[in-house]
mmCIF file of C-alpha atoms in Angstrom:
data_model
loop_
_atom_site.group_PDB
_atom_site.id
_atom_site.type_symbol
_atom_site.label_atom_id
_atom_site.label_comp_id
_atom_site.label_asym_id
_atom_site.label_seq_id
_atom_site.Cartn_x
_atom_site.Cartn_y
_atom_site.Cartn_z
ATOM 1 C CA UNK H 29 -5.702 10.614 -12.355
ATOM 2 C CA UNK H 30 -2.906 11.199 -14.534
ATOM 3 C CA UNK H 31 -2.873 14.763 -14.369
ATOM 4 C CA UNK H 32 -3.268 14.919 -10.607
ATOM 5 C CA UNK H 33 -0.392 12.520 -10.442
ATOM 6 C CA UNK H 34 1.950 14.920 -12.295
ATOM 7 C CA UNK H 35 0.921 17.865 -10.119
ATOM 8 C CA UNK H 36 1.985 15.286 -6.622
ATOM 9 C CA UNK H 37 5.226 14.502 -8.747
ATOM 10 C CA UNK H 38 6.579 17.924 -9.743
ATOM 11 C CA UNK H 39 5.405 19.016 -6.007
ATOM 12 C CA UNK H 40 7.026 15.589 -4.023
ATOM 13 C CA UNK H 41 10.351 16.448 -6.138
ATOM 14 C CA UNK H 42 10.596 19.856 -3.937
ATOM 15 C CA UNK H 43 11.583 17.545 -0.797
ATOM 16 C CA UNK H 44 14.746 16.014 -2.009
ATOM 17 C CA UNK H 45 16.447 18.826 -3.680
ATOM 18 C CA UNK H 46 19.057 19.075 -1.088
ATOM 19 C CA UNK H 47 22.899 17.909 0.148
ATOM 20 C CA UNK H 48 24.556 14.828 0.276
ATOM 21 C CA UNK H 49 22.576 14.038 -2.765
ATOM 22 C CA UNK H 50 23.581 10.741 -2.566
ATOM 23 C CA UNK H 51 21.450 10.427 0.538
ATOM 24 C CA UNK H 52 18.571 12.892 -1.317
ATOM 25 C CA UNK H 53 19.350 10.588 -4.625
ATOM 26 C CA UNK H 54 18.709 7.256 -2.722
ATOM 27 C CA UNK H 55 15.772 8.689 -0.763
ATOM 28 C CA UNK H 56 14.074 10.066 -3.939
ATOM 29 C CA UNK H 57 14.572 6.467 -5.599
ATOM 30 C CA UNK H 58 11.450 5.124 -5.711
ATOM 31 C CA UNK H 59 9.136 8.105 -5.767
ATOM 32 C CA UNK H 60 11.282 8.866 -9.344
ATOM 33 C CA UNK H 61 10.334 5.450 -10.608
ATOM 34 C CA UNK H 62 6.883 5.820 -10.579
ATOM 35 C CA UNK H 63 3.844 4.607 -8.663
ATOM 36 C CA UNK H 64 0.412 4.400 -8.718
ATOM 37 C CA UNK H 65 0.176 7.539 -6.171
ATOM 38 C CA UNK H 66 -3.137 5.873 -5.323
ATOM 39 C CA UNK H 67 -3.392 7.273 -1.442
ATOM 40 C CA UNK H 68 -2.458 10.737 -2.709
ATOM 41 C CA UNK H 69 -5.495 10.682 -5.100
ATOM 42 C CA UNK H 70 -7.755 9.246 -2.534
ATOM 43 C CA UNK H 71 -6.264 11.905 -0.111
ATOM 44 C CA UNK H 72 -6.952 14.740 -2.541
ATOM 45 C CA UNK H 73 -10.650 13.602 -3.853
ATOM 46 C CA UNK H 74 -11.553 12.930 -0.397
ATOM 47 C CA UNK H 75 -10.706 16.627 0.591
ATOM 48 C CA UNK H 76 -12.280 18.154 -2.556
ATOM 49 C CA UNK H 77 -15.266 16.273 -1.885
ATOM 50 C CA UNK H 78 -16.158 18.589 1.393
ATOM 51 C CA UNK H 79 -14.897 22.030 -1.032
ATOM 52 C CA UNK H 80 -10.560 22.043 -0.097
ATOM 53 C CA UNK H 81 -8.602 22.603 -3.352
ATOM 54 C CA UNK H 82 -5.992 20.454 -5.213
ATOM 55 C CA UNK H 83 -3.069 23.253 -4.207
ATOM 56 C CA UNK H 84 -4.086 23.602 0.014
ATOM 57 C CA UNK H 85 -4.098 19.722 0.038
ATOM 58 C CA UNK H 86 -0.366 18.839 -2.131
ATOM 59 C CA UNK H 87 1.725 18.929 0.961
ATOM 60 C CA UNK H 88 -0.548 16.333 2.750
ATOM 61 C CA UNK H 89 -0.893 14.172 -0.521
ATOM 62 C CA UNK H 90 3.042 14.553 -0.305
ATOM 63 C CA UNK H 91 3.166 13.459 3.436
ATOM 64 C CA UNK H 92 1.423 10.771 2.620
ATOM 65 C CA UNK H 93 3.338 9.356 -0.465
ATOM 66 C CA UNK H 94 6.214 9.802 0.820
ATOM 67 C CA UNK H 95 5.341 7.409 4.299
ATOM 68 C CA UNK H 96 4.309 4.963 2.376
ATOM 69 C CA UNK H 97 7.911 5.336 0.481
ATOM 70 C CA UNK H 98 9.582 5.021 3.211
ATOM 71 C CA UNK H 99 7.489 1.834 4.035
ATOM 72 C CA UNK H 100 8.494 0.278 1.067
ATOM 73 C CA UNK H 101 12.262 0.882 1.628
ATOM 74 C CA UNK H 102 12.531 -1.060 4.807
ATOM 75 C CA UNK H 103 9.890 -3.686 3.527
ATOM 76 C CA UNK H 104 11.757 -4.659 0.729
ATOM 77 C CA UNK H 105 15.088 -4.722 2.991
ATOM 78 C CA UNK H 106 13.005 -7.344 5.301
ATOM 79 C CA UNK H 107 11.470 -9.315 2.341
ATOM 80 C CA UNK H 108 15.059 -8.961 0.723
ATOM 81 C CA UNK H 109 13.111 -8.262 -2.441
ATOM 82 C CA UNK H 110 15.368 -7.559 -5.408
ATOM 83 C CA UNK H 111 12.886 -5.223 -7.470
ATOM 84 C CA UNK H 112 9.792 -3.332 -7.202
ATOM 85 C CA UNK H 113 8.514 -0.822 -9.920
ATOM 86 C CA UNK H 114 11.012 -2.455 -12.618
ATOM 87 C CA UNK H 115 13.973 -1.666 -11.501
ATOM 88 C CA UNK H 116 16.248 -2.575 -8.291
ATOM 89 C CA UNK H 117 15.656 -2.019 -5.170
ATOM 90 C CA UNK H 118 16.251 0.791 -2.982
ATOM 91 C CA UNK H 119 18.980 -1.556 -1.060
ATOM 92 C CA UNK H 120 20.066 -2.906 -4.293
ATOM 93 C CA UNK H 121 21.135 0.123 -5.870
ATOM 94 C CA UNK H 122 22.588 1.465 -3.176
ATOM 95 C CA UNK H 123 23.283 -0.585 -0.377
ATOM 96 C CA UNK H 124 21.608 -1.634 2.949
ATOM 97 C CA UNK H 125 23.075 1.054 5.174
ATOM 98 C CA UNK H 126 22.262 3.781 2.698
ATOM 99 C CA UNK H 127 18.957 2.375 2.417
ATOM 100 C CA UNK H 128 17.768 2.727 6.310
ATOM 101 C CA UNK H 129 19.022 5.967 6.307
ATOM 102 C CA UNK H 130 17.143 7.045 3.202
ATOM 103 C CA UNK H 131 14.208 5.472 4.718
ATOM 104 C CA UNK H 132 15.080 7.186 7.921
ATOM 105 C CA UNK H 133 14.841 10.379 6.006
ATOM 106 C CA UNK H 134 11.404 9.558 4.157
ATOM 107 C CA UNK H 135 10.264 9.399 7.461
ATOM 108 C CA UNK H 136 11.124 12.488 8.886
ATOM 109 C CA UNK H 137 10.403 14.188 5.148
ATOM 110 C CA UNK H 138 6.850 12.864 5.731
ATOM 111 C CA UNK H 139 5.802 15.022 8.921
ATOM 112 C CA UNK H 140 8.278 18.133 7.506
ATOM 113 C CA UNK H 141 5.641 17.599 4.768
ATOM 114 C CA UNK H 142 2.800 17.692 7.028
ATOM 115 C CA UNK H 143 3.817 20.248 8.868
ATOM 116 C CA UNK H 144 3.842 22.505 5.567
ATOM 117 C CA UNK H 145 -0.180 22.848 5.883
ATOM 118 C CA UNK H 146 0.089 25.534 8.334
ATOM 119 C CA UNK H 147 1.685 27.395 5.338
ATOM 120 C CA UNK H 148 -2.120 26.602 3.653
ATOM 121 C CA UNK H 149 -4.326 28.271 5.925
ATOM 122 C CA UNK H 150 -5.289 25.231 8.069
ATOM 123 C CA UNK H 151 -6.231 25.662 11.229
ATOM 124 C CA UNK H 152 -3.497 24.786 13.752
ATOM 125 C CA UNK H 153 -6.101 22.066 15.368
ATOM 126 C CA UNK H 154 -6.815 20.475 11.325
ATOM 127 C CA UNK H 155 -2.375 20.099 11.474
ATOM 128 C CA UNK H 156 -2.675 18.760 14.897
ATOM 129 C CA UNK H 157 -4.826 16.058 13.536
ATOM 130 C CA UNK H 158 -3.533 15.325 10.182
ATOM 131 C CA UNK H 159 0.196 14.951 12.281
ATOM 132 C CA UNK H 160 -1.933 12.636 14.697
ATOM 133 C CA UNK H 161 -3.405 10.499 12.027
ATOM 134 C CA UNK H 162 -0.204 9.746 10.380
ATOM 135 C CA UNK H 163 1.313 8.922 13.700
ATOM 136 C CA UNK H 164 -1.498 6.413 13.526
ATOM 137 C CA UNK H 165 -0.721 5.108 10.272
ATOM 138 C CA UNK H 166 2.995 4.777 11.119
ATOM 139 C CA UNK H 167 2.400 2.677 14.375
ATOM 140 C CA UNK H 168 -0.384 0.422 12.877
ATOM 141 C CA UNK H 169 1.997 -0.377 9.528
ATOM 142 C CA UNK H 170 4.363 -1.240 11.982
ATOM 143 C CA UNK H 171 2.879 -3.210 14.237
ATOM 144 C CA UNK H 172 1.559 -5.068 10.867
ATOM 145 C CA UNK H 173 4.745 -5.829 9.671
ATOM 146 C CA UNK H 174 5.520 -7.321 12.822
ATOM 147 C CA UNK H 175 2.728 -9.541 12.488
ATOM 148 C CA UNK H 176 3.858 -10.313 9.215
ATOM 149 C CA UNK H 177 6.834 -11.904 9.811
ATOM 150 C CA UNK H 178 6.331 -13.373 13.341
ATOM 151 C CA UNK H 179 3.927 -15.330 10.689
ATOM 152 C CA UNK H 180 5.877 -16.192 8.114
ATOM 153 C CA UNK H 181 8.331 -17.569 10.973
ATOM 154 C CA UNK H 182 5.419 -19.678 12.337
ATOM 155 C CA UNK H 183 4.781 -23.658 10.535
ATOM 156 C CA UNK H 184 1.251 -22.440 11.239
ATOM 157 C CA UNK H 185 -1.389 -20.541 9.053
ATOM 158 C CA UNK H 186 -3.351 -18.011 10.266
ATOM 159 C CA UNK H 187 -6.662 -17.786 10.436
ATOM 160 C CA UNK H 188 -9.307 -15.944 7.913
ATOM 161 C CA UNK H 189 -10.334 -13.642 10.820
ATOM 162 C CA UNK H 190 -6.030 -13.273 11.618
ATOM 163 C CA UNK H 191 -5.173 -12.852 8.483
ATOM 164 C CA UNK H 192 -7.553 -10.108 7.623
ATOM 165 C CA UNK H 193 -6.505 -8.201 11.072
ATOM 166 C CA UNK H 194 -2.870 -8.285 9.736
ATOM 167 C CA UNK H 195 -3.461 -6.875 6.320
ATOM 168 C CA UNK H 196 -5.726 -3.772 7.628
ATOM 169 C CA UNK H 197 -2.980 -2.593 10.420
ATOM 170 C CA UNK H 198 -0.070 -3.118 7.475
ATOM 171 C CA UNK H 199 -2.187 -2.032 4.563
ATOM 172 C CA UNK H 200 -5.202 -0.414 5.119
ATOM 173 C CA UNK H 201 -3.868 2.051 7.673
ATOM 174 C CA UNK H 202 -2.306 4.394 5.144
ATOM 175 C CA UNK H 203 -5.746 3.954 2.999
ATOM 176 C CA UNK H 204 -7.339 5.080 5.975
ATOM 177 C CA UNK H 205 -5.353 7.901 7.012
ATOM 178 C CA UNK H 206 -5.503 9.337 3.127
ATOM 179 C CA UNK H 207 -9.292 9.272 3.756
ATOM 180 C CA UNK H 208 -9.342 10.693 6.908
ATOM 181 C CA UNK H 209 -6.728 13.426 6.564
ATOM 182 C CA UNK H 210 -8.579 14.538 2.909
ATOM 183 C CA UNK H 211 -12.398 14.436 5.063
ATOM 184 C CA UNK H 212 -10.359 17.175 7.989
ATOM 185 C CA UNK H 213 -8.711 19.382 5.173
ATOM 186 C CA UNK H 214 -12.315 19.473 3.695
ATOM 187 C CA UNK H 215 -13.805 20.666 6.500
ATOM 188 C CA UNK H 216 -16.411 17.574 6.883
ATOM 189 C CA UNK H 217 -18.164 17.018 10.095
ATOM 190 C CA UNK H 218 -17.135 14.371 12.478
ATOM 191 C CA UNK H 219 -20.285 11.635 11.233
ATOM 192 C CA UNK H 220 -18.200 11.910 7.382
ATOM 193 C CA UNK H 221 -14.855 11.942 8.767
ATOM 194 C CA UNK H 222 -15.508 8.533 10.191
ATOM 195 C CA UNK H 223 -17.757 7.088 6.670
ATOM 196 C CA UNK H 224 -14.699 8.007 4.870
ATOM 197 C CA UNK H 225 -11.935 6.539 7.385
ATOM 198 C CA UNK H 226 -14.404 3.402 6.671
ATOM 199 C CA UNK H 227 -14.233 3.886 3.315
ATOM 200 C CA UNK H 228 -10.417 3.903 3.370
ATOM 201 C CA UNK H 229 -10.220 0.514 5.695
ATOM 202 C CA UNK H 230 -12.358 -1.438 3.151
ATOM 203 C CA UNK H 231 -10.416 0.272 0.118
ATOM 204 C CA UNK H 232 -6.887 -1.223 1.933
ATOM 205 C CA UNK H 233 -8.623 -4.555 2.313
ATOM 206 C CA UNK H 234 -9.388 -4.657 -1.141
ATOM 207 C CA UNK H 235 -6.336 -3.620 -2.799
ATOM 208 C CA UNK H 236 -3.972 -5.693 -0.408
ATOM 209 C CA UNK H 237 -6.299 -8.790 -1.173
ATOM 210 C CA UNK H 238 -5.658 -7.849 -5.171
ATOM 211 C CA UNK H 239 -1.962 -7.612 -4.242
ATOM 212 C CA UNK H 240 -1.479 -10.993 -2.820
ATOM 213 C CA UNK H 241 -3.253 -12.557 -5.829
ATOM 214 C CA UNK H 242 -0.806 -10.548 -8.523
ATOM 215 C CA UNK H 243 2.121 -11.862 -6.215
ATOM 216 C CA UNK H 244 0.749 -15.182 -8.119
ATOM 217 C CA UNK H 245 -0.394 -14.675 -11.136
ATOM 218 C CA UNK H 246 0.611 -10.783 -11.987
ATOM 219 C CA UNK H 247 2.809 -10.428 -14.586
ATOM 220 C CA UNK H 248 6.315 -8.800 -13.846
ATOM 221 C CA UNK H 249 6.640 -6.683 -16.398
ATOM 222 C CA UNK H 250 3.146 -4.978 -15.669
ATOM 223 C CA UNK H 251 3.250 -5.211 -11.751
ATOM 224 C CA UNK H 252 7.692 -4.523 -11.932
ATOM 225 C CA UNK H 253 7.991 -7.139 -8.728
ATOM 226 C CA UNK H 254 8.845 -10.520 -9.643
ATOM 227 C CA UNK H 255 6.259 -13.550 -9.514
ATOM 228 C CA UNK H 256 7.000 -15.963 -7.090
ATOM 229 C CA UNK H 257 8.775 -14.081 -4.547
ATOM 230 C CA UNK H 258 6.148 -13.849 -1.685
ATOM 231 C CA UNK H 259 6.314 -17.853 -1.984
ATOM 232 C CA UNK H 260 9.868 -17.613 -1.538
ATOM 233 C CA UNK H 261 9.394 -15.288 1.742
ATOM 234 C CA UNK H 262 7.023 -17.785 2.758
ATOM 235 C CA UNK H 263 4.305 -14.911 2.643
ATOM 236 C CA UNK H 264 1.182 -16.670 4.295
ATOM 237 C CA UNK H 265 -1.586 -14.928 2.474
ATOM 238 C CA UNK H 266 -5.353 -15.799 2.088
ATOM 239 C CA UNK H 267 -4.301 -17.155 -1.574
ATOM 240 C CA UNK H 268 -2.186 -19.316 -0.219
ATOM 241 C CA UNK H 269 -4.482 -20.962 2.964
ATOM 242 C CA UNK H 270 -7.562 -20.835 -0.013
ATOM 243 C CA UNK H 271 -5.063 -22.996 -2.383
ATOM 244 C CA UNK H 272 -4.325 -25.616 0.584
ATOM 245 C CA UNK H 273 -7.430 -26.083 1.810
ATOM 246 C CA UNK H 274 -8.522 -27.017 -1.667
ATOM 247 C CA UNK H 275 -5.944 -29.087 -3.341
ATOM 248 C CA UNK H 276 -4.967 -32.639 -3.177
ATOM 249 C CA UNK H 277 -2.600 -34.213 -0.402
ATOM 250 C CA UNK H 278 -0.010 -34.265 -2.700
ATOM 251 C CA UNK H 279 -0.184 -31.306 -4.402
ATOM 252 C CA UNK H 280 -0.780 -29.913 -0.619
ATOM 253 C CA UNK H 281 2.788 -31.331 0.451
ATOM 254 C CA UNK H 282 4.577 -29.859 -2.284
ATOM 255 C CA UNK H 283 3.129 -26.657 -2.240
ATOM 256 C CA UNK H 284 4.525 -26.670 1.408
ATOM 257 C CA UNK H 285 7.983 -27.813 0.838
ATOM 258 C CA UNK H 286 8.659 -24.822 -1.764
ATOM 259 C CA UNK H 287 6.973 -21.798 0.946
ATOM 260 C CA UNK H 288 9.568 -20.172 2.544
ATOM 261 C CA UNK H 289 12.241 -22.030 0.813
ATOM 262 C CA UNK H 290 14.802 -19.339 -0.149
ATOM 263 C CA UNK H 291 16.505 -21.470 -1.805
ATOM 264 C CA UNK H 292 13.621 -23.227 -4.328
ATOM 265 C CA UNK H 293 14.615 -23.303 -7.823
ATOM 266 C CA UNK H 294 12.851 -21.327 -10.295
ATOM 267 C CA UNK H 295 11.148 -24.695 -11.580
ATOM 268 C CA UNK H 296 10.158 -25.331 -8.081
ATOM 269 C CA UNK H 297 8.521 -21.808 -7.830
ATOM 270 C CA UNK H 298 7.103 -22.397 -11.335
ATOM 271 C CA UNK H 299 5.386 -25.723 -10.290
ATOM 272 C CA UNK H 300 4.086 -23.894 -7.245
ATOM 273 C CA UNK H 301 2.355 -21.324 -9.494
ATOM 274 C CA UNK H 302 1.207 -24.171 -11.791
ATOM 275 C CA UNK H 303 -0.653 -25.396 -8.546
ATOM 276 C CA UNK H 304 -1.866 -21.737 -7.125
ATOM 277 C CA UNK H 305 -3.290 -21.125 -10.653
ATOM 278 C CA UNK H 306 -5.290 -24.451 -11.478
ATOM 279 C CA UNK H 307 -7.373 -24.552 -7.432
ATOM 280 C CA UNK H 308 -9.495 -21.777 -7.917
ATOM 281 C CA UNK H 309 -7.939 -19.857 -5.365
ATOM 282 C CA UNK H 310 -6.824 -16.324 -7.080
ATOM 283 C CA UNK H 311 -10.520 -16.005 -8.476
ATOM 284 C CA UNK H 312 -12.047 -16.761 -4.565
ATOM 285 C CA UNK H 313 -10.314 -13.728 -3.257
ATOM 286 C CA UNK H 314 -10.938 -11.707 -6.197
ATOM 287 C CA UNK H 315 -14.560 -12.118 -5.263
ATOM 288 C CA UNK H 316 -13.727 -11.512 -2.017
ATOM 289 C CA UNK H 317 -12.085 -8.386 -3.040
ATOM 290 C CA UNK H 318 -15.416 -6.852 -5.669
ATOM 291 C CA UNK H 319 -17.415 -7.786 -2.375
ATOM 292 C CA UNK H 320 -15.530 -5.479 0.025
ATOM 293 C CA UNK H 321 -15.000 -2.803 -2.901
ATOM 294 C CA UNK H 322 -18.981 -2.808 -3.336
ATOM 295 C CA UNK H 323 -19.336 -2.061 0.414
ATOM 296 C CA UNK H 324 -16.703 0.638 0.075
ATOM 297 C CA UNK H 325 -18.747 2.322 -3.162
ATOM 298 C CA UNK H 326 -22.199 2.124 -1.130
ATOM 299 C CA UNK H 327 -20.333 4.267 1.823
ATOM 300 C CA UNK H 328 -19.423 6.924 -1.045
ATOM 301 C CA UNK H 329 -22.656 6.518 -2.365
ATOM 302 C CA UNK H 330 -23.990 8.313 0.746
ATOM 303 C CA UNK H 331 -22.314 11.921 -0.464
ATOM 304 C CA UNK H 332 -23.658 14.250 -2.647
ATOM 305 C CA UNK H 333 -22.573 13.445 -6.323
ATOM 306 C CA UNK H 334 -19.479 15.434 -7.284
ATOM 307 C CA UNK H 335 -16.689 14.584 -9.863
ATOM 308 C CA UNK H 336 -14.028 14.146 -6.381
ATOM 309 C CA UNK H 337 -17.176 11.571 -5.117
ATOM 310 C CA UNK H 338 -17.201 9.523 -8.773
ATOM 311 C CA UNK H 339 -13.243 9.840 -9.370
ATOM 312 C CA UNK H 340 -13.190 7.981 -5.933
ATOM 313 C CA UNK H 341 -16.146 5.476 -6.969
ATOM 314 C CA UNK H 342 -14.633 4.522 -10.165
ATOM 315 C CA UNK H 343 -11.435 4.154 -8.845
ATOM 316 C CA UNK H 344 -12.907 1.733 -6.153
ATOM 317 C CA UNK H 345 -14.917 -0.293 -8.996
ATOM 318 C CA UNK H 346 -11.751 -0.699 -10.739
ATOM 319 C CA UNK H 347 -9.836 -1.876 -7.585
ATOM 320 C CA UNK H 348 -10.599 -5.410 -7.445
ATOM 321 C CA UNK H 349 -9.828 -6.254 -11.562
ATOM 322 C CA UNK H 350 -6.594 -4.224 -11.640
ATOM 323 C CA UNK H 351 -3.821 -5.976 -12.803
ATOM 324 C CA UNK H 352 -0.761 -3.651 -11.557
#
């Protein structure tokens, strides 16, 4: 993975080499800090899988790591996050105003990406549909986000059934579009295109699910966001709803008096964690998370064996006991 990472690094750089660099510089941010350049990989494996090569599939691996970039910018501006990868945030570093616009830009760099296929040899119809799937993506993540903070306005929970809707338009759309895209470069019939876009939904699930629990219990200087902060934000995850439908009334009360309190102290947040970690909680959606990742292998399972196939397997099996 490493190596494949490297080659989507030194090819991603190509997109920001340009004037004002202070708009390139702030734009580039993130993407120069690292990453686990997970939905390139899955992008890449799923289009050697079906016979496309590493080189005819960088500039969709890049489209794709770059929206989700550009995700992140504006997410962290919403969530007022102050760090994310170890270091300070996009809006940090350089300001909020700078910070749309350089997520404004990821944006547009994104589809100028896409659009670089037809320099590949794809088939004007294969662009057409890589272009429409990350239009997809885009509109889903949105409309996710949305969801995500109309609930963490709301005194209410949200369901299990809610709850997992919002995390597949906001997470699992990029996962899917990676799988998708890879599946069209590749050539695959219509039948895989759509066991892979599966594959990617239940891959999003998974990792989003892991997410929320390392929000918890990660530790900061392996995950480089801080602990605590989606309690500040008020972030109503399945953890969370898991952790109150378990505890005592007390513990209950308190744990509700410190969500969404900007304002809690860091002993508050601390005694909050004390309570997440002792219900039981973080290890039920773990499970929850191996579950969906075993349904996700079994849907690999059904392709021929290749090393793309097992680099995608393996990466799945590891998905639901990563701790970054």
């Amino acid at each position: 993975m490493k190596s494949l990472s490297l080659k989507v690094d030194d090819y991603l750089s190509t997109y920001f080499r340009k004037e004002p660099q202070f708009l390139y510089d702030a734009s580039y941010y993130l993407i120069r800090h690292g990453g686990k350049r997970q939905r390139p990989f899955i992008l890449i494996n799923s289009g050697m899988m079906f016979g496309a090569t590493l080189e005819s599939l960088l500039p969709a691996a890049a489209a794709i790591e770059i929206l989700h970039n550009f995700t992140l910018v504006h997410d962290d501006i919403m969530d007022n996050d102050k760090e994310r990868r170890g270091v300070p945030t996009v809006h940090v570093k350089f300001g909020v105003p700078m910070a749309i616009l350089a997520g404004d830009l990821l944006f547009a760099k994104s589809f100028e990406a896409a659009l670089n296929l037809l320099k590949k040899s794809y088939t004007h119809k294969q662009v057409v549909e890589v272009v429409k799937a990350l239009v997809t993506a885009s509109i889903e993540v949105c409309e996710g986000q949305a969801l995500d903070l109309k609930i963490a306005e709301s005194k209410d929970f949200p369901s299990k059934e809610e709850y997992y809707n919002l995390i597949e338009l906001k997470t699992s759309s990029l996962f899917k579009a990676c799988a998708t895209i890879g599946s069209i470069l590749g050539g695959a019939d219509e039948p895989s295109i759509e066991m892979l876009k599966e594959f990617g939904r239940l891959y999003g699930l998974c990792f989003q699910l892991v997410d929320d629990v390392l929000a918890v219990t990660g530790d900061p200087s392996i995950t480089g966001k801080p602990v605590g902060n989606d309690i500040r934000e008020g972030k109503k995850t399945l953890v969370i709803k898991y952790v109150l439908d378990s505890v005592s009334e007390r513990d209950r009360s308190k744990l509700l008096s410190i969500i969404g309190n900007r304002k809690a102290s860091n002993e508050e947040i601390n005694e909050a964690l004390s309570i997440i970690a002792s219900s039981g909680a973080p290890e039920r959606v773990r499970l929850e998370a191996k579950l969906i990742s075993e349904k996700a292998i079994l849907i690999l399972q059904n392709f021929p064996k290749s090393r793309a196939r097992d680099m995608l397997i393996n990466l799945t099996m590891e998905a639901s006991s990563r701790s970054r």
